[in-house]
XYZ file of N, CA and C in Angstrom:
372
model
N 135.871 -112.519 -14.227
C 135.075 -113.579 -14.116
C 135.144 -114.273 -15.532
N 134.577 -113.504 -16.621
C 134.860 -114.628 -17.744
C 136.080 -114.302 -18.343
N 136.951 -113.569 -18.187
C 138.599 -113.195 -18.794
C 138.367 -113.095 -20.212
N 137.472 -111.951 -21.075
C 137.388 -111.559 -22.093
C 138.402 -110.414 -22.267
N 139.410 -110.717 -23.322
C 140.114 -109.582 -23.740
C 139.604 -108.780 -24.555
N 140.460 -108.019 -25.157
C 140.045 -106.729 -26.214
C 140.083 -107.669 -27.466
N 141.241 -108.616 -27.998
C 140.923 -109.238 -29.158
C 139.108 -110.077 -29.026
N 138.920 -110.785 -28.357
C 137.636 -110.939 -28.201
C 136.324 -110.326 -28.523
N 136.516 -108.850 -27.518
C 135.502 -107.745 -27.918
C 135.622 -107.261 -29.187
N 136.744 -107.276 -29.629
C 136.865 -106.646 -31.227
C 136.285 -108.020 -32.154
N 136.482 -109.117 -32.102
C 135.725 -110.206 -32.860
C 134.131 -110.283 -32.608
N 133.592 -110.393 -31.614
C 132.427 -109.931 -31.300
C 131.547 -108.994 -31.783
N 132.249 -107.748 -31.818
C 131.775 -106.378 -32.369
C 131.750 -106.615 -34.069
N 132.781 -107.128 -34.234
C 132.519 -107.322 -36.042
C 131.871 -108.661 -36.454
N 131.590 -109.615 -35.501
C 130.618 -110.231 -35.813
C 129.396 -109.803 -36.053
N 128.738 -108.812 -35.008
C 127.632 -108.378 -35.082
C 127.273 -107.339 -36.281
N 128.476 -106.534 -36.090
C 128.594 -105.711 -37.225
C 128.002 -106.038 -38.774
N 128.668 -107.320 -39.057
C 127.973 -108.303 -40.183
C 126.890 -108.811 -40.154
N 126.565 -109.386 -38.483
C 125.105 -109.916 -38.732
C 124.117 -108.987 -38.929
N 124.325 -107.859 -38.034
C 123.059 -106.799 -37.927
C 123.156 -105.475 -38.800
N 124.380 -105.714 -39.142
C 124.287 -104.531 -40.255
C 124.671 -102.882 -39.526
N 125.586 -102.070 -40.246
C 125.813 -101.064 -39.712
C 124.509 -100.199 -39.309
N 122.930 -100.351 -39.879
C 121.834 -99.786 -39.293
C 121.438 -99.935 -37.954
N 121.243 -101.138 -37.945
C 120.828 -101.935 -36.330
C 121.585 -101.989 -35.548
N 122.859 -101.841 -35.526
C 124.170 -102.126 -34.729
C 124.260 -101.224 -33.520
N 123.680 -99.769 -33.921
C 123.618 -99.003 -32.306
C 122.348 -99.151 -31.861
N 121.188 -99.281 -32.556
C 120.381 -99.573 -31.730
C 120.162 -100.801 -30.937
N 120.756 -102.068 -31.339
C 121.193 -103.425 -30.603
C 121.803 -103.067 -29.490
N 123.029 -102.337 -29.531
C 124.207 -102.040 -28.620
C 123.404 -101.107 -27.605
N 122.457 -100.103 -27.843
C 121.967 -99.711 -26.741
C 121.092 -100.060 -26.122
N 120.348 -101.240 -26.545
C 119.335 -101.856 -25.889
C 120.004 -102.902 -25.370
N 121.120 -103.217 -25.409
C 121.885 -104.250 -24.699
C 122.493 -103.723 -23.433
N 122.745 -102.278 -23.921
C 123.503 -101.782 -22.389
C 122.258 -101.189 -21.932
N 121.235 -100.959 -22.047
C 119.943 -100.345 -21.112
C 119.722 -101.901 -20.247
N 119.710 -103.070 -20.861
C 119.433 -104.260 -20.273
C 120.490 -104.775 -19.347
N 121.712 -104.521 -19.504
C 122.525 -104.900 -18.654
C 122.824 -103.964 -17.696
N 122.650 -102.836 -17.890
C 122.291 -101.731 -16.581
C 121.008 -102.107 -15.618
N 119.979 -102.532 -15.916
C 119.009 -103.096 -15.472
C 119.613 -104.104 -14.602
N 119.790 -104.904 -15.186
C 120.123 -106.232 -14.510
C 121.247 -106.079 -13.473
N 122.168 -105.271 -13.785
C 123.111 -104.803 -12.473
C 122.743 -103.978 -11.658
N 121.840 -103.368 -11.835
C 120.934 -102.739 -10.956
C 120.184 -103.660 -9.888
N 119.386 -104.310 -10.524
C 118.370 -105.376 -9.796
C 119.513 -106.158 -8.893
N 120.627 -106.604 -9.441
C 121.318 -107.317 -8.493
C 122.204 -106.711 -6.994
N 122.238 -105.412 -7.610
C 122.966 -104.538 -6.563
C 121.702 -104.535 -5.286
N 120.556 -104.223 -5.853
C 119.686 -103.907 -4.918
C 119.185 -105.033 -4.196
N 119.301 -106.298 -4.652
C 118.747 -107.676 -4.241
C 120.212 -107.953 -3.045
N 121.076 -107.602 -3.622
C 122.476 -108.013 -2.576
C 122.443 -107.200 -1.720
N 121.771 -105.428 -1.534
C 121.692 -104.549 -0.559
C 120.833 -105.138 0.401
N 119.737 -105.821 -0.038
C 118.501 -106.255 0.778
C 118.828 -107.438 1.537
N 119.591 -108.066 1.202
C 120.441 -109.422 1.851
C 121.153 -108.860 2.826
N 122.089 -108.167 2.606
C 122.807 -107.724 3.605
C 122.358 -106.744 4.781
N 121.483 -106.032 4.352
C 120.487 -105.652 5.549
C 119.920 -106.669 6.392
N 119.263 -107.465 5.678
C 118.488 -108.398 6.471
C 119.517 -109.397 7.312
N 120.437 -109.693 6.870
C 121.738 -110.383 7.470
C 122.426 -109.692 8.639
N 122.430 -108.147 8.542
C 123.156 -107.288 9.676
C 121.598 -107.367 10.450
N 120.372 -107.061 10.175
C 119.148 -107.344 10.966
C 119.232 -108.250 12.127
N 119.412 -109.505 11.478
C 119.562 -110.608 12.117
C 120.634 -110.659 13.265
N 121.815 -110.188 12.481
C 122.790 -110.353 13.787
C 122.641 -109.459 14.866
N 122.115 -108.163 14.574
C 121.760 -107.311 15.430
C 120.961 -107.876 16.471
N 119.687 -108.466 16.130
C 118.664 -109.028 17.182
C 119.189 -110.268 17.501
N 120.316 -111.062 17.132
C 120.581 -112.057 17.891
C 121.721 -111.352 19.000
N 122.462 -110.249 18.630
C 122.894 -109.843 19.905
C 122.323 -109.221 20.848
N 121.172 -108.557 20.761
C 120.215 -108.324 21.404
C 119.707 -108.980 22.525
N 119.641 -110.191 21.802
C 119.071 -111.456 22.837
C 120.260 -112.001 23.294
N 121.466 -111.931 23.028
C 122.363 -112.509 24.097
C 122.768 -111.753 24.943
N 123.006 -110.284 24.894
C 122.851 -109.698 25.767
C 121.619 -109.753 26.899
N 120.583 -109.714 26.556
C 119.430 -109.938 27.603
C 119.693 -111.117 28.695
N 120.322 -112.215 27.617
C 120.430 -113.732 28.207
C 121.368 -113.205 29.441
N 122.590 -112.627 28.998
C 123.651 -112.244 29.856
C 123.087 -111.588 31.029
N 122.309 -110.377 30.790
C 121.525 -109.999 31.992
C 120.918 -110.333 32.604
N 120.118 -111.729 32.521
C 119.241 -112.314 33.258
C 120.276 -112.907 34.290
N 121.144 -113.736 33.328
C 121.991 -114.511 34.251
C 122.655 -113.594 35.252
N 123.254 -112.795 35.188
C 123.915 -111.586 35.734
C 122.717 -111.810 37.148
N 121.937 -111.110 36.903
C 120.487 -110.847 37.859
C 120.279 -111.949 38.707
N 120.071 -113.499 38.165
C 120.089 -114.426 38.788
C 120.899 -114.815 39.332
N 122.355 -114.762 38.972
C 123.444 -114.977 39.988
C 123.453 -113.894 41.222
N 123.178 -112.694 40.930
C 123.208 -111.885 41.966
C 122.053 -112.404 43.308
N 120.749 -112.848 42.477
C 119.677 -113.248 43.662
C 119.987 -114.400 44.064
N 121.061 -115.101 43.745
C 120.984 -116.614 44.634
C 121.610 -116.497 45.986
N 120.877 -117.248 46.924
C 121.175 -117.156 47.946
C 122.467 -118.343 48.240
N 123.537 -118.147 49.136
C 124.542 -119.022 49.109
C 123.387 -120.570 49.816
N 123.779 -121.619 49.343
C 123.367 -123.019 49.548
C 123.227 -123.133 51.422
N 122.065 -123.695 51.692
C 121.781 -123.753 53.423
C 122.339 -125.313 53.588
N 123.115 -125.173 54.636
C 123.948 -126.444 55.040
C 122.764 -127.091 55.774
N 123.082 -128.636 55.741
C 121.947 -129.689 56.081
C 121.968 -129.475 57.891
N 121.112 -129.544 58.459
C 120.935 -129.751 60.038
C 121.367 -131.371 60.038
N 122.103 -131.675 61.543
C 122.570 -132.692 61.638
C 121.338 -133.249 62.278
N 121.397 -134.711 62.550
C 120.269 -135.298 63.218
C 119.915 -135.087 64.429
N 119.049 -135.440 65.076
C 118.168 -134.824 66.215
C 119.667 -135.204 67.338
N 119.764 -136.896 67.250
C 120.259 -137.597 68.147
C 122.124 -137.203 67.963
N 122.546 -136.561 67.147
C 124.065 -136.330 67.212
C 124.334 -134.669 68.178
N 125.213 -134.074 67.932
C 125.833 -133.043 68.838
C 124.890 -132.083 68.368
N 124.733 -130.940 69.172
C 124.230 -129.735 68.746
C 124.772 -129.095 67.782
N 123.919 -127.979 66.776
C 124.944 -127.653 65.648
C 125.199 -126.162 66.250
N 126.186 -126.195 65.189
C 126.975 -124.603 65.813
C 125.871 -123.699 65.212
N 125.986 -122.596 66.079
C 125.552 -121.419 65.391
C 125.656 -120.684 63.679
N 124.565 -120.137 63.158
C 124.981 -120.093 62.009
C 125.952 -118.852 61.837
N 126.833 -119.263 60.733
C 127.633 -117.899 60.280
C 126.950 -116.876 60.090
N 127.386 -115.514 60.428
C 127.066 -114.339 60.181
C 127.747 -113.830 58.720
N 126.735 -113.355 58.062
C 127.359 -112.657 56.676
C 128.330 -111.588 56.885
N 129.516 -111.536 56.237
C 130.650 -110.183 56.434
C 129.608 -109.055 55.832
N 130.379 -107.942 56.487
C 129.903 -106.650 55.750
C 130.063 -106.161 54.360
N 131.220 -106.854 54.131
C 131.886 -106.536 52.926
C 131.695 -107.936 51.931
N 130.832 -107.783 51.373
C 130.755 -108.998 50.430
C 131.863 -108.802 49.357
N 132.486 -110.227 48.749
C 133.478 -110.473 47.751
C 133.100 -109.763 46.640
N 133.778 -109.018 45.592
C 133.760 -108.663 44.309
C 133.398 -109.338 43.380
N 132.523 -109.024 42.530
C 132.134 -110.089 41.525
C 133.201 -110.183 40.896
N 133.947 -109.457 40.238
C 135.236 -109.413 39.275
C 136.586 -109.002 40.126
N 137.436 -109.635 40.546
C 138.652 -109.044 41.131
C 139.441 -107.831 40.175
N 139.899 -107.173 40.511
C 140.514 -106.058 39.912
C 141.672 -106.400 39.168
N 142.391 -105.859 37.979
C 143.418 -106.177 37.737
C 144.594 -105.424 38.172
N 145.935 -105.855 38.175
C 146.793 -105.075 38.887
C 147.197 -103.975 37.920
N 147.540 -102.833 38.873
C 147.742 -101.493 38.000
C 149.091 -101.777 37.162
N 149.960 -102.598 37.847
C 151.203 -102.179 36.983
C 151.505 -103.244 35.711
N 150.184 -103.831 35.506
C 150.557 -105.079 34.245
C 150.430 -104.241 32.827
N 152.126 -104.268 32.536
C 152.243 -103.931 31.432
C 151.425 -104.057 29.916
N 150.994 -103.109 29.016
C 150.134 -103.439 27.510
C 151.360 -104.517 26.903
N 150.724 -105.403 26.151
C 151.458 -106.260 25.045
C 151.822 -105.358 24.101
N 151.561 -104.238 23.718
C 152.297 -103.504 22.707
C 153.440 -102.903 23.186
N 154.013 -102.698 24.170
C 154.680 -101.889 25.112
C 155.609 -102.718 25.866
N 156.714 -102.233 25.991
C 157.979 -102.958 26.729
C 157.822 -102.452 28.254
N 157.997 -103.800 28.828
C 157.885 -103.486 30.429
C 158.660 -102.163 31.244
N 159.520 -101.986 30.383
C 160.486 -100.886 31.117
C 160.150 -99.339 30.629
N 159.016 -99.460 30.138
C 158.674 -97.717 29.626
C 157.481 -97.747 30.393
């Protein structure tokens, strides 16, 4: 991220030794390390919380979409075929209403069993 090499770290260490002195440098390094650790932990906890919230929102959205699809399926199953309009009284008599067949059409046609998978050759 910052692209700091060994020579830059060595230069910062020498400047800190000259500015702080050998007595205060270990205490300052320990304090800096503690603060950096606290900052890293707080950032990682915030990141984990945001990821949990994003995941929870995505799960809620998926559940909502599944509920909508379920309601749509129920609605499609309960819808009756549209009624035909009756002809006017002065025209020819209407034909008798068609009786529904005993075997209603399947909702989804079955796939042919002989379709090869894309990762296999047809002759295996």
